[in-house]
CSV table of C-alpha atoms in Angstrom, one decimal:
chain,number,residue,atom,x,y,z
L,129,MET,CA,86.1,72.9,76.0
L,130,GLN,CA,83.3,75.3,76.8
L,131,ARG,CA,80.9,72.4,77.8
L,132,ALA,CA,83.6,71.1,80.2
L,133,VAL,CA,84.1,74.6,81.7
L,134,SER,CA,80.3,75.0,82.1
L,135,ALA,CA,80.0,71.6,83.8
L,136,PHE,CA,82.9,72.5,86.2
L,137,LEU,CA,81.4,75.8,87.1
L,138,ARG,CA,78.1,74.1,87.9
L,139,HIS,CA,80.0,71.6,90.1
L,140,LEU,CA,81.6,74.6,92.0
L,141,ALA,CA,78.3,76.3,92.5
L,142,ASP,CA,76.1,73.3,93.4
L,143,GLU,CA,78.5,70.9,95.2
L,144,ARG,CA,81.3,73.0,96.6
L,145,ASN,CA,79.2,76.1,97.4
L,146,VAL,CA,81.8,78.6,96.3
L,147,SER,CA,81.1,82.3,96.5
L,148,ALA,CA,79.8,84.3,93.5
L,149,HIS,CA,83.2,86.1,93.5
L,150,THR,CA,85.2,82.9,93.3
L,151,LEU,CA,82.9,81.5,90.6
L,152,ARG,CA,83.5,84.6,88.5
L,153,ALA,CA,87.2,84.3,89.0
L,154,TYR,CA,87.2,80.7,87.8
L,155,ALA,CA,85.1,81.5,84.8
L,156,SER,CA,87.4,84.4,83.9
L,157,ASP,CA,90.6,82.4,84.3
L,158,LEU,CA,89.3,79.3,82.4
L,159,GLY,CA,87.9,81.6,79.7
L,160,GLN,CA,91.3,83.2,79.2
L,161,PHE,CA,93.0,79.8,78.9
L,162,THR,CA,90.3,78.6,76.4
L,163,ALA,CA,91.0,81.6,74.3
L,164,HIS,CA,94.7,81.0,74.4
L,165,MET,CA,94.2,77.4,73.3
L,166,LYS,CA,92.0,78.5,70.4
L,167,ALA,CA,94.6,81.1,69.3
L,168,VAL,CA,97.4,78.4,69.4
L,169,LEU,CA,95.4,75.6,67.7
L,170,GLY,CA,93.5,77.7,65.2
L,171,ARG,CA,90.3,75.9,66.1
L,172,ALA,CA,87.8,75.3,68.9
L,173,PRO,CA,89.9,73.4,71.6
L,174,ARG,CA,89.0,70.3,73.5
L,175,PRO,CA,90.1,69.5,77.0
L,176,GLN,CA,92.3,66.6,75.6
L,177,ASP,CA,94.2,69.2,73.6
L,178,ALA,CA,95.8,70.7,76.7
L,179,ASP,CA,99.2,69.5,77.8
L,180,HIS,CA,101.9,70.9,80.0
L,181,LEU,CA,103.4,72.8,77.1
L,182,MET,CA,100.1,74.5,76.4
L,183,VAL,CA,99.9,75.5,80.1
L,184,ARG,CA,103.4,76.8,80.0
L,185,SER,CA,102.8,78.9,76.9
L,186,PHE,CA,99.7,80.4,78.6
L,187,LEU,CA,101.8,81.4,81.6
L,188,ALA,CA,104.5,82.8,79.3
L,189,ASP,CA,101.9,85.0,77.6
L,190,LEU,CA,100.7,86.3,81.0
L,191,HIS,CA,104.3,87.2,81.8
L,192,ARG,CA,104.8,89.0,78.5
L,193,GLU,CA,101.6,91.0,79.2
L,194,GLY,CA,103.1,92.2,82.5
L,195,ARG,CA,100.6,90.3,84.7
L,196,ARG,CA,101.5,90.0,88.4
L,197,LYS,CA,102.9,86.8,89.8
L,198,SER,CA,99.9,86.5,92.1
L,199,SER,CA,97.5,86.6,89.1
L,200,ALA,CA,99.5,83.9,87.2
L,201,ALA,CA,99.6,81.8,90.4
L,202,ARG,CA,95.8,82.1,90.8
L,203,LYS,CA,95.2,81.1,87.1
L,204,LEU,CA,97.5,78.1,87.4
L,205,ALA,CA,95.6,77.0,90.6
L,206,ALA,CA,92.3,77.3,88.7
L,207,LEU,CA,93.7,75.1,85.9
L,208,ARG,CA,94.9,72.5,88.3
L,209,THR,CA,91.5,72.3,90.0
L,210,PHE,CA,89.7,72.3,86.6
L,211,PHE,CA,91.7,69.4,85.2
L,212,ARG,CA,91.6,67.5,88.4
L,213,TYR,CA,87.8,67.6,88.1
L,214,LEU,CA,88.0,66.5,84.5
L,215,GLN,CA,90.4,63.7,85.5
L,216,ARG,CA,88.0,62.5,88.2
L,217,GLU,CA,85.1,62.6,85.6
L,218,GLY,CA,87.1,60.6,83.1
L,219,VAL,CA,87.3,63.3,80.5
L,220,VAL,CA,91.1,63.5,80.6
L,221,SER,CA,93.7,61.0,81.6
L,222,ARG,CA,96.2,63.4,83.1
L,223,ASN,CA,96.3,66.8,84.8
L,224,PRO,CA,98.6,69.0,82.5
L,225,ALA,CA,98.9,71.7,85.2
L,226,ARG,CA,99.9,69.5,88.1
L,227,ALA,CA,103.6,69.3,87.6
L,228,ILE,CA,104.1,73.0,86.8
L,229,LEU,CA,105.5,75.0,89.8
L,230,SER,CA,103.6,78.2,90.9
L,231,PRO,CA,105.5,81.5,90.8
L,232,ARG,CA,107.2,82.3,94.1
L,233,LEU,CA,105.1,85.0,95.8
L,234,GLU,CA,106.0,87.6,98.4
L,235,ARG,CA,104.1,86.9,101.6
L,236,ARG,CA,102.1,89.9,102.6
L,237,LEU,CA,100.4,90.6,105.9
L,238,ALA,CA,96.7,90.8,105.8
L,239,SER,CA,95.2,94.3,106.3
L,240,ARG,CA,93.5,95.0,109.5
L,241,LEU,CA,92.0,98.0,111.3
L,242,ASP,CA,92.7,99.5,114.7
L,243,ASP,CA,90.1,99.9,117.4
L,244,ALA,CA,89.5,103.6,116.6
L,245,THR,CA,88.9,103.0,112.9
L,246,ILE,CA,86.6,100.1,113.6
L,247,THR,CA,84.5,102.2,116.0
L,248,ALA,CA,84.2,105.0,113.5
L,249,LEU,CA,83.2,102.7,110.7
L,250,LEU,CA,80.5,101.0,112.8
L,251,ASP,CA,79.0,104.3,114.1
L,252,VAL,CA,76.5,104.7,111.3
L,253,PRO,CA,74.3,107.7,111.8
L,254,GLY,CA,70.5,107.7,111.4
L,255,GLU,CA,67.6,105.6,112.6
L,256,GLY,CA,65.7,104.5,109.4
L,257,PRO,CA,65.7,101.0,108.0
L,258,GLY,CA,68.8,101.7,105.9
L,259,PRO,CA,71.1,102.9,108.7
L,260,LEU,CA,69.8,100.2,111.0
L,261,ARG,CA,70.5,97.5,108.4
L,262,ALA,CA,73.9,99.0,107.7
L,263,ARG,CA,74.9,99.0,111.4
L,264,ALA,CA,73.7,95.4,111.8
L,265,VAL,CA,75.7,94.3,108.7
L,266,LEU,CA,78.9,95.9,109.8
L,267,GLU,CA,78.6,94.8,113.5
L,268,LEU,CA,78.1,91.2,112.4
L,269,LEU,CA,81.0,91.4,109.9
L,270,TYR,CA,83.4,92.5,112.7
L,271,GLY,CA,81.7,90.8,115.6
L,272,THR,CA,81.8,87.3,114.0
L,273,GLY,CA,84.5,87.4,111.3
L,274,ILE,CA,82.2,85.7,108.8
L,275,ARG,CA,82.7,86.1,105.1
L,276,CYS,CA,80.6,88.6,103.1
L,277,ALA,CA,78.9,85.8,101.2
L,278,GLU,CA,78.1,84.0,104.4
L,279,LEU,CA,76.5,87.1,105.9
L,280,VAL,CA,74.2,87.7,102.9
L,281,GLY,CA,73.4,84.0,102.8
L,282,LEU,CA,72.0,84.0,106.4
L,283,ASP,CA,68.3,83.0,106.8
L,284,MET,CA,66.2,83.8,109.8
L,285,GLY,CA,66.4,80.1,110.9
L,286,ASP,CA,70.2,80.5,111.2
L,287,LEU,CA,69.8,83.0,114.1
L,288,ASP,CA,69.8,82.0,117.8
L,289,ARG,CA,69.0,85.5,119.0
L,290,GLY,CA,68.8,84.6,122.7
L,291,GLY,CA,72.0,82.6,122.7
L,292,ARG,CA,73.8,85.2,120.4
L,293,MET,CA,74.9,82.5,117.9
L,294,LEU,CA,74.8,82.2,114.1
L,295,ARG,CA,74.7,79.0,112.0
L,296,VAL,CA,76.9,79.7,109.0
L,297,LEU,CA,77.2,77.7,105.8
L,298,GLY,CA,80.8,78.2,104.7
L,299,LYS,CA,82.9,77.0,101.8
L,300,GLY,CA,82.4,73.5,100.7
L,301,ARG,CA,79.0,73.6,102.4
L,302,LYS,CA,80.7,73.2,105.8
L,303,GLU,CA,78.5,74.3,108.6
L,304,ARG,CA,79.8,76.0,111.7
L,305,VAL,CA,78.3,77.9,114.7
L,306,VAL,CA,79.7,81.4,115.5
L,307,PRO,CA,79.0,83.5,118.5
L,308,PHE,CA,78.5,87.3,118.5
L,309,GLY,CA,78.6,89.9,121.2
L,310,ARG,CA,76.1,92.3,122.8
L,311,PRO,CA,76.8,95.3,120.5
L,312,ALA,CA,76.1,93.1,117.4
L,313,GLN,CA,73.0,91.7,119.2
L,314,ALA,CA,71.7,95.2,119.8
L,315,ALA,CA,72.3,96.3,116.2
L,316,LEU,CA,70.7,93.1,114.9
L,317,GLU,CA,67.6,93.4,117.1
L,318,ALA,CA,67.1,97.0,116.1
L,319,TYR,CA,67.3,96.1,112.4
L,320,LEU,CA,65.0,93.1,112.8
L,321,ARG,CA,62.3,95.3,114.4
L,322,VAL,CA,62.1,97.3,111.1
L,323,ARG,CA,62.8,94.3,108.7
L,324,PRO,CA,59.0,93.7,108.1
L,325,SER,CA,58.7,97.2,106.7
L,326,LEU,CA,61.0,96.1,103.9
L,327,ARG,CA,58.5,93.4,102.9
L,328,PRO,CA,61.0,90.5,102.6
L,329,ARG,CA,60.3,88.2,99.7
L,330,ASP,CA,61.9,85.2,101.5
L,331,ASP,CA,63.5,84.1,104.8
L,332,ALA,CA,66.7,86.1,104.2
L,333,VAL,CA,67.9,88.0,107.3
L,334,PHE,CA,69.2,91.0,105.3
L,335,VAL,CA,67.0,92.3,102.6
L,336,SER,CA,67.1,95.3,100.3
L,337,SER,CA,64.6,98.2,100.1
L,338,ASN,CA,62.6,96.1,97.6
L,339,GLY,CA,62.6,93.0,99.8
L,340,SER,CA,65.1,90.9,98.0
L,341,ARG,CA,68.1,89.3,99.6
L,342,LEU,CA,71.1,91.6,99.9
L,343,THR,CA,74.0,90.9,97.6
L,344,ASP,CA,77.8,90.9,98.1
L,345,ARG,CA,77.9,94.0,95.9
L,346,TYR,CA,75.6,96.0,98.3
L,347,VAL,CA,77.9,95.1,101.3
L,348,ARG,CA,81.0,96.2,99.4
L,349,LYS,CA,79.3,99.5,98.4
L,350,LEU,CA,78.3,100.0,102.0
L,351,VAL,CA,81.8,99.5,103.3
L,352,ALA,CA,83.2,101.8,100.6
L,353,ALA,CA,80.6,104.5,101.6
L,354,ARG,CA,81.6,104.2,105.3
L,355,THR,CA,85.2,104.4,104.4
L,356,ARG,CA,84.7,107.7,102.6
L,357,ALA,CA,82.5,109.0,105.4
L,358,VAL,CA,85.1,108.5,108.1
L,359,ALA,CA,87.9,109.6,105.8
L,360,THR,CA,90.2,106.8,106.8
L,361,ALA,CA,93.5,106.3,105.1
L,362,HIS,CA,93.1,102.5,105.3
L,363,ARG,CA,92.0,100.4,102.3
L,364,VAL,CA,88.8,98.8,103.6
L,365,SER,CA,86.8,95.9,102.2
L,366,PRO,CA,84.4,93.5,103.9
L,367,HIS,CA,87.2,91.0,104.2
L,368,VAL,CA,89.3,93.5,106.2
L,369,PHE,CA,86.7,93.2,109.0
L,370,ARG,CA,87.4,89.4,109.0
L,371,HIS,CA,91.2,90.1,109.2
L,372,SER,CA,90.6,92.6,112.0
L,373,PHE,CA,88.3,90.1,113.9
L,374,ALA,CA,91.1,87.4,113.8
L,375,THR,CA,93.9,89.8,114.7
L,376,HIS,CA,92.1,91.4,117.6
L,377,LEU,CA,91.2,88.1,119.0
L,378,LEU,CA,94.8,86.9,118.8
L,379,GLN,CA,96.1,90.1,120.4
L,380,ARG,CA,93.7,89.6,123.3
L,381,GLY,CA,95.0,86.1,124.0
L,382,ALA,CA,92.7,83.9,121.9
L,383,ASP,CA,94.1,80.5,120.9
L,384,LEU,CA,94.9,80.2,117.2
L,385,ARG,CA,93.1,76.9,117.0
L,386,ALA,CA,89.9,78.6,118.3
L,387,ILE,CA,90.3,81.4,115.8
L,388,GLN,CA,90.6,78.7,113.1
L,389,GLU,CA,87.3,77.2,114.1
L,390,LEU,CA,85.6,80.6,114.2
L,391,LEU,CA,86.8,81.5,110.7
L,392,GLY,CA,85.9,78.1,109.3
L,393,HIS,CA,89.4,77.3,108.0
L,394,ALA,CA,90.4,73.8,107.1
L,395,SER,CA,94.1,74.5,107.6
L,396,LEU,CA,95.8,76.3,110.4
L,397,SER,CA,98.3,77.8,108.0
L,398,THR,CA,95.4,79.7,106.4
L,399,THR,CA,94.4,81.2,109.7
L,400,GLN,CA,98.0,82.3,110.3
L,401,ARG,CA,97.9,84.4,107.2
L,402,TYR,CA,94.8,86.1,108.4
L,403,THR,CA,96.4,87.2,111.7
L,404,HIS,CA,99.4,89.3,112.7
L,405,VAL,CA,100.4,91.4,115.6
L,406,ASP,CA,102.4,94.6,115.7
L,407,THR,CA,106.2,94.4,116.4
L,408,PRO,CA,105.9,96.6,119.6
L,409,TYR,CA,103.3,94.2,121.0
L,410,LEU,CA,105.5,91.2,120.2
L,411,MET,CA,108.4,92.8,121.9
L,412,ALA,CA,106.3,93.6,125.0
L,413,VAL,CA,105.2,90.0,125.2
L,414,TYR,CA,108.7,88.7,124.8
L,415,ARG,CA,110.1,91.0,127.5
L,416,GLN,CA,107.2,90.1,129.8
L,417,ALA,CA,107.3,86.3,129.3
L,418,HIS,CA,110.9,85.2,128.5
L,419,PRO,CA,113.0,84.5,131.7
L,420,ARG,CA,116.2,85.9,130.2
L,421,ALA,CA,114.7,88.9,128.3
L,422,VAL,CA,115.0,91.5,131.1
L,423,THR,CA,115.6,91.7,134.8
L,424,ALA,CA,112.7,91.2,137.2
L,425,VAL,CA,112.5,95.0,137.9
L,426,ASP,CA,112.5,95.8,134.2
L,427,ARG,CA,109.8,93.2,133.6
L,428,GLN,CA,107.4,95.0,135.9
L,429,LYS,CA,108.0,98.3,134.1
L,430,ALA,CA,107.5,96.7,130.7
L,431,ALA,CA,104.3,94.8,131.5
L,432,VAL,CA,102.3,94.0,128.4
L,433,PRO,CA,99.5,96.5,128.1
L,434,ALA,CA,96.1,94.9,128.4
L,435,ALA,CA,94.4,95.1,125.0
L,436,ARG,CA,91.1,96.8,125.7
L,437,PRO,CA,88.1,95.5,123.8
L,438,ARG,CA,86.2,98.0,121.7
L,439,ARG,CA,83.1,97.2,123.6
L,440,SER,CA,82.0,94.8,126.3
L,441,SER,CA,80.3,91.6,125.0
């Protein structure tokens, strides 16, 4: 079983280009399932030993331990993907997790930040290499909506500095081109002027103080530090910048399909989960646009307020 898991994880890393965070999650979930099989069988398990009853007993154990439904659903999805891979490789004849229904989950709105909080987070004080790098990282996270792993994976050849465009290698090694605005350009150019002083070891855009490529962990620590510095009540992670990017574009009239392309989503339903607008804004749009919502006089009074961009691009 362990050899099969190792081969699957190599497949995810080499062929599907999943993030380090996703890889760790798969390794953890499959490790827990392997340990469950070993406890049930009393010996080292093989992939062929897994059937739908084994998967059900694993999920039942998670429920008894008080695990959240979202955690159980993620582990079941990991098992489906793992056994689908093994089936394709001819290791097993059936996918034992395929027919098992996922736990019903509550749909939660993605977190996002308002303009004032975004501005405070991006206003990093200082002019040394560290602050300049931090400003460029945060400006690009918000200004492009790219994932944390995509940002730290950028190489110098991926930048079109004059055209203000990035070439991004996303999930599944899918390449896309993403624009960025003038504030992000200014922050990036300021950082790139001091980048040589960090003595980069390779072609990475963002490097640490010892010249190595920045990691996801650094970016998460940076966001956490900025969150503490501005004393915001919001729970902020690098992915919240992505949510905010999508939501702010939608609120300012961007087409959902265009946002889908910018985010690199294969499915429009995924993009819809990343975006939401406030109820007062929706009501204002309804009153302004629907012919039977209000009278003509009331419509003029209830005009939709123009969503003001944080900065000009």
